[in-house]
mmCIF file of C-alpha atoms in Angstrom:
data_model
loop_
_atom_site.group_PDB
_atom_site.id
_atom_site.type_symbol
_atom_site.label_atom_id
_atom_site.label_comp_id
_atom_site.label_asym_id
_atom_site.label_seq_id
_atom_site.Cartn_x
_atom_site.Cartn_y
_atom_site.Cartn_z
ATOM 1 C CA MET A 20 -8.314 0.381 12.434
ATOM 2 C CA VAL A 21 -5.811 -0.816 9.815
ATOM 3 C CA LYS A 22 -7.439 -0.892 6.390
ATOM 4 C CA SER A 23 -6.385 -2.819 3.367
ATOM 5 C CA MET A 24 -5.731 -0.873 0.235
ATOM 6 C CA GLY A 25 -5.538 -3.727 -2.478
ATOM 7 C CA ALA A 26 -3.846 -2.690 -5.623
ATOM 8 C CA SER A 27 -2.699 0.762 -6.294
ATOM 9 C CA LEU A 28 -2.105 1.459 -9.830
ATOM 10 C CA TYR A 29 0.682 3.620 -11.215
ATOM 11 C CA VAL A 30 -0.159 5.784 -14.026
ATOM 12 C CA PRO A 31 2.738 8.132 -15.563
ATOM 13 C CA ALA A 32 1.626 11.640 -15.286
ATOM 14 C CA ASN A 33 2.241 12.141 -19.134
ATOM 15 C CA HIS A 34 -0.284 9.314 -19.955
ATOM 16 C CA LYS A 35 -2.433 10.435 -22.848
ATOM 17 C CA TYR A 36 -5.476 9.147 -21.152
ATOM 18 C CA LEU A 37 -4.632 10.408 -17.776
ATOM 19 C CA MET A 38 -7.945 12.487 -17.482
ATOM 20 C CA ASP A 39 -10.007 9.508 -18.408
ATOM 21 C CA VAL A 40 -8.299 7.443 -15.653
ATOM 22 C CA ALA A 41 -8.560 10.113 -13.159
ATOM 23 C CA ASN A 42 -12.285 10.502 -13.778
ATOM 24 C CA GLY A 43 -13.064 6.783 -13.628
ATOM 25 C CA GLU A 44 -14.018 6.699 -17.196
ATOM 26 C CA ARG A 45 -11.041 4.278 -17.938
ATOM 27 C CA MET A 46 -10.389 1.428 -15.356
ATOM 28 C CA GLY A 47 -13.184 2.641 -13.219
ATOM 29 C CA HIS A 48 -12.831 -0.338 -10.922
ATOM 30 C CA VAL A 49 -9.377 0.836 -9.593
ATOM 31 C CA ARG A 50 -9.420 1.752 -5.740
ATOM 32 C CA SER A 51 -6.343 3.703 -5.730
ATOM 33 C CA LEU A 52 -4.384 5.779 -8.463
ATOM 34 C CA ILE A 53 -0.985 7.102 -8.191
ATOM 35 C CA PHE A 54 -0.087 9.607 -10.797
ATOM 36 C CA CYS A 55 3.670 9.372 -11.142
ATOM 37 C CA THR A 56 6.125 12.219 -11.910
ATOM 38 C CA GLU A 57 9.218 10.289 -10.859
ATOM 39 C CA ASP A 58 10.733 7.055 -12.145
ATOM 40 C CA ALA A 59 7.851 6.518 -14.804
ATOM 41 C CA VAL A 60 8.527 9.923 -16.481
ATOM 42 C CA ALA A 61 11.936 10.661 -18.488
ATOM 43 C CA ASP A 62 13.748 13.665 -17.547
ATOM 44 C CA ALA A 63 13.000 15.196 -20.836
ATOM 45 C CA ASP A 64 9.100 14.585 -20.396
ATOM 46 C CA LEU A 65 8.779 16.173 -16.896
ATOM 47 C CA SER A 66 7.609 19.542 -18.223
ATOM 48 C CA TRP A 67 4.970 18.032 -20.291
ATOM 49 C CA ALA A 68 4.007 15.513 -17.716
ATOM 50 C CA LEU A 69 3.557 18.461 -15.044
ATOM 51 C CA PHE A 70 1.430 20.397 -17.721
ATOM 52 C CA ASN A 71 -0.750 17.461 -18.363
ATOM 53 C CA LEU A 72 -1.108 16.899 -14.635
ATOM 54 C CA SER A 73 -2.077 20.501 -14.182
ATOM 55 C CA VAL A 74 -4.972 20.292 -16.792
ATOM 56 C CA VAL A 75 -6.098 16.927 -15.243
ATOM 57 C CA LEU A 76 -6.299 18.422 -11.746
ATOM 58 C CA ALA A 77 -8.115 21.481 -12.839
ATOM 59 C CA ASN A 78 -10.744 19.328 -14.436
ATOM 60 C CA MET A 79 -10.770 16.266 -12.273
ATOM 61 C CA ARG A 80 -14.208 15.372 -10.821
ATOM 62 C CA THR A 81 -14.629 15.207 -7.221
ATOM 63 C CA ASP A 82 -17.177 12.337 -7.267
ATOM 64 C CA GLY A 83 -14.691 9.589 -8.164
ATOM 65 C CA THR A 84 -14.453 6.478 -6.013
ATOM 66 C CA ALA A 85 -10.697 6.020 -6.461
ATOM 67 C CA GLU A 86 -8.281 7.557 -4.003
ATOM 68 C CA ARG A 87 -5.851 9.622 -5.983
ATOM 69 C CA PHE A 88 -2.381 10.568 -5.166
ATOM 70 C CA VAL A 89 0.592 12.064 -7.039
ATOM 71 C CA ARG A 90 4.022 10.431 -6.791
ATOM 72 C CA VAL A 91 6.169 13.533 -6.689
ATOM 73 C CA ARG A 92 9.755 13.704 -8.183
ATOM 74 C CA ASN A 93 11.274 15.964 -5.379
ATOM 75 C CA PRO A 94 10.129 18.705 -2.960
ATOM 76 C CA GLU A 95 10.310 21.220 -5.852
ATOM 77 C CA VAL A 96 7.773 19.204 -7.860
ATOM 78 C CA MET A 97 5.509 18.863 -4.926
ATOM 79 C CA ALA A 98 5.499 22.649 -4.509
ATOM 80 C CA ARG A 99 4.580 22.920 -8.168
ATOM 81 C CA VAL A 100 1.734 20.512 -7.855
ATOM 82 C CA LEU A 101 0.360 21.913 -4.683
ATOM 83 C CA ALA A 102 0.162 25.300 -6.525
ATOM 84 C CA MET A 103 -1.946 23.943 -9.272
ATOM 85 C CA PRO A 104 -5.537 24.420 -9.318
ATOM 86 C CA GLY A 105 -7.486 21.337 -8.122
ATOM 87 C CA ALA A 106 -4.456 19.946 -6.147
ATOM 88 C CA ASP A 107 -7.085 19.992 -2.995
ATOM 89 C CA LYS A 108 -8.924 17.184 -4.860
ATOM 90 C CA LEU A 109 -6.011 14.794 -4.261
ATOM 91 C CA THR A 110 -6.038 12.313 -1.449
ATOM 92 C CA GLY A 111 -2.348 12.947 -0.961
ATOM 93 C CA PHE A 112 1.221 12.424 -2.105
ATOM 94 C CA VAL A 113 3.771 9.396 -2.545
ATOM 95 C CA ILE A 114 7.120 10.665 -1.256
ATOM 96 C CA PRO A 115 10.003 8.975 -3.207
ATOM 97 C CA LYS A 116 13.145 7.758 -1.585
ATOM 98 C CA ALA A 117 12.003 9.040 1.832
ATOM 99 C CA THR A 118 14.535 9.367 4.609
ATOM 100 C CA ARG A 119 14.903 11.151 7.956
ATOM 101 C CA THR A 120 16.973 13.879 6.095
ATOM 102 C CA ASN A 121 14.394 14.797 3.364
ATOM 103 C CA PHE A 122 11.024 14.018 4.995
ATOM 104 C CA ASP A 123 10.711 17.495 6.559
ATOM 105 C CA ALA A 124 11.145 19.132 3.167
ATOM 106 C CA TYR A 125 7.870 17.303 2.169
ATOM 107 C CA PHE A 126 5.912 17.399 5.067
ATOM 108 C CA LYS A 127 6.141 21.093 5.809
ATOM 109 C CA GLN A 128 4.348 21.764 2.489
ATOM 110 C CA ILE A 129 1.236 19.690 3.379
ATOM 111 C CA ARG A 130 1.122 20.630 7.151
ATOM 112 C CA ASN A 131 -1.835 22.995 6.681
ATOM 113 C CA THR A 132 -3.593 20.745 4.106
ATOM 114 C CA ASP A 133 -5.734 17.766 4.373
ATOM 115 C CA HIS A 134 -3.358 15.703 2.224
ATOM 116 C CA MET A 135 -2.012 12.312 3.493
ATOM 117 C CA LEU A 136 1.493 11.068 2.724
ATOM 118 C CA MET A 137 2.827 7.689 1.683
ATOM 119 C CA PRO A 138 6.578 7.670 2.071
ATOM 120 C CA THR A 139 8.493 5.132 0.022
ATOM 121 C CA LEU A 140 11.275 3.142 1.574
ATOM 122 C CA GLU A 141 13.765 2.509 -1.104
ATOM 123 C CA THR A 142 17.172 3.910 -0.192
ATOM 124 C CA ALA A 143 20.425 2.635 1.342
ATOM 125 C CA GLU A 144 19.057 3.658 4.781
ATOM 126 C CA VAL A 145 16.540 0.756 4.477
ATOM 127 C CA PHE A 146 19.211 -1.693 5.215
ATOM 128 C CA ASN A 147 20.230 0.009 8.409
ATOM 129 C CA ASP A 148 17.952 -0.986 11.218
ATOM 130 C CA TRP A 149 18.923 1.925 13.457
ATOM 131 C CA GLU A 150 18.093 4.391 10.605
ATOM 132 C CA MET A 151 14.680 2.869 10.232
ATOM 133 C CA ARG A 152 13.954 3.029 13.941
ATOM 134 C CA GLN A 153 14.979 6.821 13.898
ATOM 135 C CA PHE A 154 12.819 7.477 10.862
ATOM 136 C CA ARG A 155 9.957 5.740 12.733
ATOM 137 C CA LYS A 156 10.382 8.037 15.676
ATOM 138 C CA MET A 157 10.171 10.929 13.397
ATOM 139 C CA LEU A 158 6.935 9.750 11.828
ATOM 140 C CA GLU A 159 5.557 9.178 15.239
ATOM 141 C CA ALA A 160 5.925 12.828 16.186
ATOM 142 C CA PRO A 161 2.593 14.687 17.242
ATOM 143 C CA GLY A 162 0.983 16.174 14.082
ATOM 144 C CA VAL A 163 2.694 13.777 11.903
ATOM 145 C CA ARG A 164 1.562 10.274 12.813
ATOM 146 C CA HIS A 165 -2.010 10.946 11.625
ATOM 147 C CA ARG A 166 -0.820 12.073 8.277
ATOM 148 C CA ILE A 167 1.134 8.803 7.305
ATOM 149 C CA LEU A 168 -1.490 6.650 5.346
ATOM 150 C CA ALA A 169 1.021 3.935 4.670
ATOM 151 C CA LEU A 170 4.752 3.129 3.994
ATOM 152 C CA ARG A 171 5.659 1.921 0.644
ATOM 153 C CA ILE A 172 8.450 -0.528 -0.088
ATOM 154 C CA GLY A 173 10.342 0.221 -3.362
ATOM 155 C CA GLY A 174 11.527 -3.161 -4.218
ATOM 156 C CA ASN A 175 13.329 -2.295 -7.622
ATOM 157 C CA ASP A 176 15.340 0.554 -5.999
ATOM 158 C CA LEU A 177 16.416 -1.652 -3.162
ATOM 159 C CA LEU A 178 17.297 -4.396 -5.631
ATOM 160 C CA ALA A 179 19.366 -1.798 -7.639
ATOM 161 C CA LEU A 180 21.376 -0.804 -4.605
ATOM 162 C CA LEU A 181 22.435 -4.639 -4.426
ATOM 163 C CA GLY A 182 23.220 -4.632 -8.171
ATOM 164 C CA LEU A 183 20.198 -7.235 -8.591
ATOM 165 C CA ARG A 184 16.955 -7.371 -10.649
ATOM 166 C CA ARG A 185 13.890 -9.171 -9.673
ATOM 167 C CA PRO A 186 14.342 -13.036 -10.864
ATOM 168 C CA ARG A 187 11.781 -14.500 -13.090
ATOM 169 C CA THR A 188 11.850 -17.846 -11.064
ATOM 170 C CA MET A 189 10.983 -16.748 -7.473
ATOM 171 C CA THR A 190 9.216 -14.181 -5.407
ATOM 172 C CA LEU A 191 10.932 -11.126 -3.656
ATOM 173 C CA TYR A 192 10.672 -12.957 -0.458
ATOM 174 C CA ARG A 193 13.411 -15.504 -1.697
ATOM 175 C CA THR A 194 15.844 -12.908 -2.642
ATOM 176 C CA PRO A 195 18.054 -10.807 -0.251
ATOM 177 C CA LEU A 196 15.044 -8.450 0.183
ATOM 178 C CA GLY A 197 13.008 -11.085 1.866
ATOM 179 C CA PRO A 198 14.602 -10.573 5.357
ATOM 180 C CA VAL A 199 14.578 -6.782 4.752
ATOM 181 C CA MET A 200 10.946 -6.493 4.214
ATOM 182 C CA ALA A 201 10.248 -8.716 7.177
ATOM 183 C CA ARG A 202 12.362 -6.371 9.356
ATOM 184 C CA LEU A 203 10.449 -3.401 8.013
ATOM 185 C CA VAL A 204 7.080 -5.071 9.106
ATOM 186 C CA THR A 205 8.439 -5.741 12.484
ATOM 187 C CA THR A 206 10.053 -2.266 12.825
ATOM 188 C CA PHE A 207 6.911 -0.289 11.779
ATOM 189 C CA ARG A 208 3.860 -2.418 12.104
ATOM 190 C CA PRO A 209 3.721 -2.897 15.892
ATOM 191 C CA TYR A 210 3.785 0.898 16.187
ATOM 192 C CA GLY A 211 0.821 1.423 14.090
ATOM 193 C CA PHE A 212 2.243 1.922 10.576
ATOM 194 C CA VAL A 213 1.170 -0.255 7.606
ATOM 195 C CA LEU A 214 3.105 -1.111 4.647
ATOM 196 C CA THR A 215 2.442 -1.974 0.997
ATOM 197 C CA ALA A 216 4.423 -4.471 -1.085
ATOM 198 C CA PRO A 217 6.608 -3.666 -4.029
ATOM 199 C CA VAL A 218 5.478 -4.104 -7.729
ATOM 200 C CA PHE A 219 5.627 -7.200 -9.680
ATOM 201 C CA GLU A 220 7.178 -6.321 -12.900
ATOM 202 C CA HIS A 221 6.705 -9.459 -14.950
ATOM 203 C CA LEU A 222 3.447 -9.410 -16.590
ATOM 204 C CA ASP A 223 3.689 -12.812 -18.199
ATOM 205 C CA LEU A 224 4.055 -14.641 -14.924
ATOM 206 C CA PRO A 225 0.674 -14.590 -13.261
ATOM 207 C CA GLU A 226 1.261 -17.640 -11.054
ATOM 208 C CA LEU A 227 4.404 -16.230 -9.594
ATOM 209 C CA LEU A 228 2.636 -12.975 -9.030
ATOM 210 C CA ASP A 229 -0.298 -14.927 -7.211
ATOM 211 C CA GLN A 230 2.470 -16.745 -4.992
ATOM 212 C CA GLU A 231 3.942 -13.352 -4.177
ATOM 213 C CA VAL A 232 0.591 -11.674 -3.164
ATOM 214 C CA ILE A 233 0.093 -14.664 -0.902
ATOM 215 C CA GLU A 234 3.344 -14.136 0.811
ATOM 216 C CA ASP A 235 2.752 -10.214 0.863
ATOM 217 C CA LEU A 236 -0.458 -11.028 2.989
ATOM 218 C CA ALA A 237 1.502 -13.472 5.195
ATOM 219 C CA HIS A 238 3.846 -10.529 5.992
ATOM 220 C CA GLY A 239 0.793 -8.234 6.762
ATOM 221 C CA MET A 240 1.196 -5.985 3.717
ATOM 222 C CA VAL A 241 -2.039 -3.961 3.299
ATOM 223 C CA GLY A 242 -1.616 -3.451 -0.497
ATOM 224 C CA LYS A 243 0.502 -3.946 -3.513
ATOM 225 C CA THR A 244 1.345 -1.534 -6.386
ATOM 226 C CA ALA A 245 0.287 -2.528 -9.743
ATOM 227 C CA ILE A 246 2.084 -1.399 -12.883
ATOM 228 C CA HIS A 247 -0.527 -2.570 -15.397
ATOM 229 C CA PRO A 248 -4.330 -2.701 -15.161
ATOM 230 C CA SER A 249 -4.196 -6.594 -15.893
ATOM 231 C CA GLN A 250 -2.507 -7.090 -12.449
ATOM 232 C CA ILE A 251 -5.332 -5.382 -10.441
ATOM 233 C CA ALA A 252 -7.876 -8.374 -10.303
ATOM 234 C CA PRO A 253 -5.135 -10.984 -9.741
ATOM 235 C CA ILE A 254 -3.866 -9.001 -6.853
ATOM 236 C CA GLU A 255 -7.264 -8.187 -5.313
ATOM 237 C CA GLN A 256 -8.720 -11.654 -5.655
ATOM 238 C CA HIS A 257 -6.437 -12.545 -2.799
ATOM 239 C CA TYR A 258 -7.710 -9.870 -0.537
ATOM 240 C CA ARG A 259 -11.167 -11.431 -0.698
ATOM 241 C CA VAL A 260 -11.603 -13.103 2.665
ATOM 242 C CA LYS A 261 -11.826 -16.914 2.803
ATOM 243 C CA PRO A 262 -14.905 -18.173 4.347
ATOM 244 C CA ASN A 263 -13.390 -20.133 7.200
ATOM 245 C CA ASP A 264 -11.499 -17.027 8.148
ATOM 246 C CA LEU A 265 -14.534 -14.904 8.091
ATOM 247 C CA ALA A 266 -16.447 -17.434 10.110
ATOM 248 C CA ALA A 267 -13.590 -17.557 12.599
ATOM 249 C CA ALA A 268 -13.296 -13.880 12.809
ATOM 250 C CA ARG A 269 -16.940 -13.434 13.567
ATOM 251 C CA ALA A 270 -16.696 -16.187 16.203
ATOM 252 C CA ILE A 271 -13.656 -14.490 17.803
ATOM 253 C CA LEU A 272 -15.584 -11.301 18.113
ATOM 254 C CA ASP A 273 -18.648 -12.854 19.436
ATOM 255 C CA VAL A 274 -19.491 -11.182 22.904
ATOM 256 C CA ASP A 275 -20.217 -14.859 24.203
ATOM 257 C CA ALA A 276 -16.876 -16.511 22.781
ATOM 258 C CA PRO A 277 -14.826 -18.325 25.421
ATOM 259 C CA ALA A 278 -11.231 -17.313 25.850
ATOM 260 C CA VAL A 279 -10.072 -20.219 23.805
ATOM 261 C CA PHE A 280 -11.840 -22.486 21.526
ATOM 262 C CA LYS A 281 -11.448 -24.763 18.462
ATOM 263 C CA MET A 282 -12.789 -23.918 15.036
ATOM 264 C CA HIS A 283 -11.990 -25.482 11.641
ATOM 265 C CA ASP A 284 -9.347 -27.618 13.465
ATOM 266 C CA SER A 285 -7.449 -24.587 14.657
ATOM 267 C CA MET A 286 -7.164 -22.917 18.081
ATOM 268 C CA CYS A 287 -8.832 -19.459 18.397
ATOM 269 C CA GLU A 288 -7.729 -17.368 21.261
ATOM 270 C CA VAL A 289 -9.750 -14.139 21.775
ATOM 271 C CA ALA A 290 -6.897 -12.192 23.415
ATOM 272 C CA THR A 291 -4.347 -12.724 20.676
ATOM 273 C CA HIS A 292 -6.588 -13.022 17.591
ATOM 274 C CA ARG A 293 -8.920 -10.081 18.175
ATOM 275 C CA ALA A 294 -6.829 -7.634 16.006
ATOM 276 C CA TRP A 295 -6.641 -10.112 13.232
ATOM 277 C CA ALA A 296 -10.501 -10.801 13.476
ATOM 278 C CA GLU A 297 -11.271 -7.137 13.377
ATOM 279 C CA ARG A 298 -9.069 -6.550 10.502
ATOM 280 C CA THR A 299 -10.560 -9.512 8.639
ATOM 281 C CA ILE A 300 -14.014 -8.302 9.198
ATOM 282 C CA GLU A 301 -12.909 -4.847 7.792
ATOM 283 C CA GLN A 302 -11.200 -6.485 4.721
ATOM 284 C CA SER A 303 -14.310 -8.322 3.983
ATOM 285 C CA LYS A 304 -16.327 -5.258 3.883
ATOM 286 C CA VAL A 305 -13.981 -3.801 1.304
ATOM 287 C CA PHE A 306 -13.142 -6.768 -0.924
ATOM 288 C CA GLY A 307 -15.916 -9.191 -0.035
ATOM 289 C CA ALA A 308 -15.560 -12.941 0.639
ATOM 290 C CA HIS A 309 -14.892 -15.872 -1.725
ATOM 291 C CA HIS A 310 -18.658 -16.866 -1.280
ATOM 292 C CA ASP A 311 -21.615 -15.874 0.958
ATOM 293 C CA VAL A 312 -20.861 -16.762 4.654
ATOM 294 C CA PRO A 313 -23.593 -17.115 7.106
ATOM 295 C CA PRO A 314 -24.061 -13.685 9.132
ATOM 296 C CA MET A 315 -24.123 -15.525 12.398
ATOM 297 C CA SER A 316 -20.991 -17.554 13.424
ATOM 298 C CA PRO A 317 -21.686 -21.349 13.976
ATOM 299 C CA ALA A 318 -21.647 -22.792 17.419
ATOM 300 C CA ILE A 319 -18.489 -22.418 19.294
ATOM 301 C CA PRO A 320 -17.136 -25.349 21.006
ATOM 302 C CA ARG A 321 -16.321 -24.469 24.661
ATOM 303 C CA GLU A 322 -13.015 -26.140 24.940
ATOM 304 C CA LEU A 323 -10.213 -27.549 22.643
#
């Protein structure tokens, strides 16, 4: 079952309140935390960041509600993190700039652990459909597939390769990355891999963020990276299921549902809409609905 992740918050590994964040004493409502040792940490600060992270892992509580990941800088940094006491408390790792050529250098390090991986698609290979299909085949290998929690799309790195920066007047889907992200969805999603959407870097444009999250969901993205705590609630409000959608999902999954019926002036077809309905029900369990919906679906018309 594909599960929605909602907002994942990036926190630099050298953050002075990293311990409080990791233990839920700050931002305790966050579902997913990513301690970053890559782009969010300057080269000169890496040693301090890794020391700070080591202290946090050693003292991090195991009863936290958030999933906790480390975004490593390279395979060498992953090795250093895995050697730290408390590394077993992590859910897994975010792999930066993941490709066919570097994936094994990361994967072989966690092969005998319980850690999950989230490779980030953010290199020039992303623009090559053949490369992405080959990478997918690598990720489908026995022993690998079940360790891939999600694939993350690195929007800023991909824009940088094009010499561009995210505009302040439109969503990413109206830039050259729009078709690229759509192809990533059609390349990976039918084969059981889910994707998360890029960061939204303009903190003073909440309406544009809202529009982009709506488009994320329309593309089947299961989460979005947040760069500031203020973005978490605006992102996750869109993951709350609309009442009509929840009612339709329940009706589609009803054992007595006809093959095709009309509901809320839309066609519902059990064979093609079942996967959507199952995902919608699961999403409502995690994020809730916009308001209470009767537990039993309304009467189902028997024909369109």
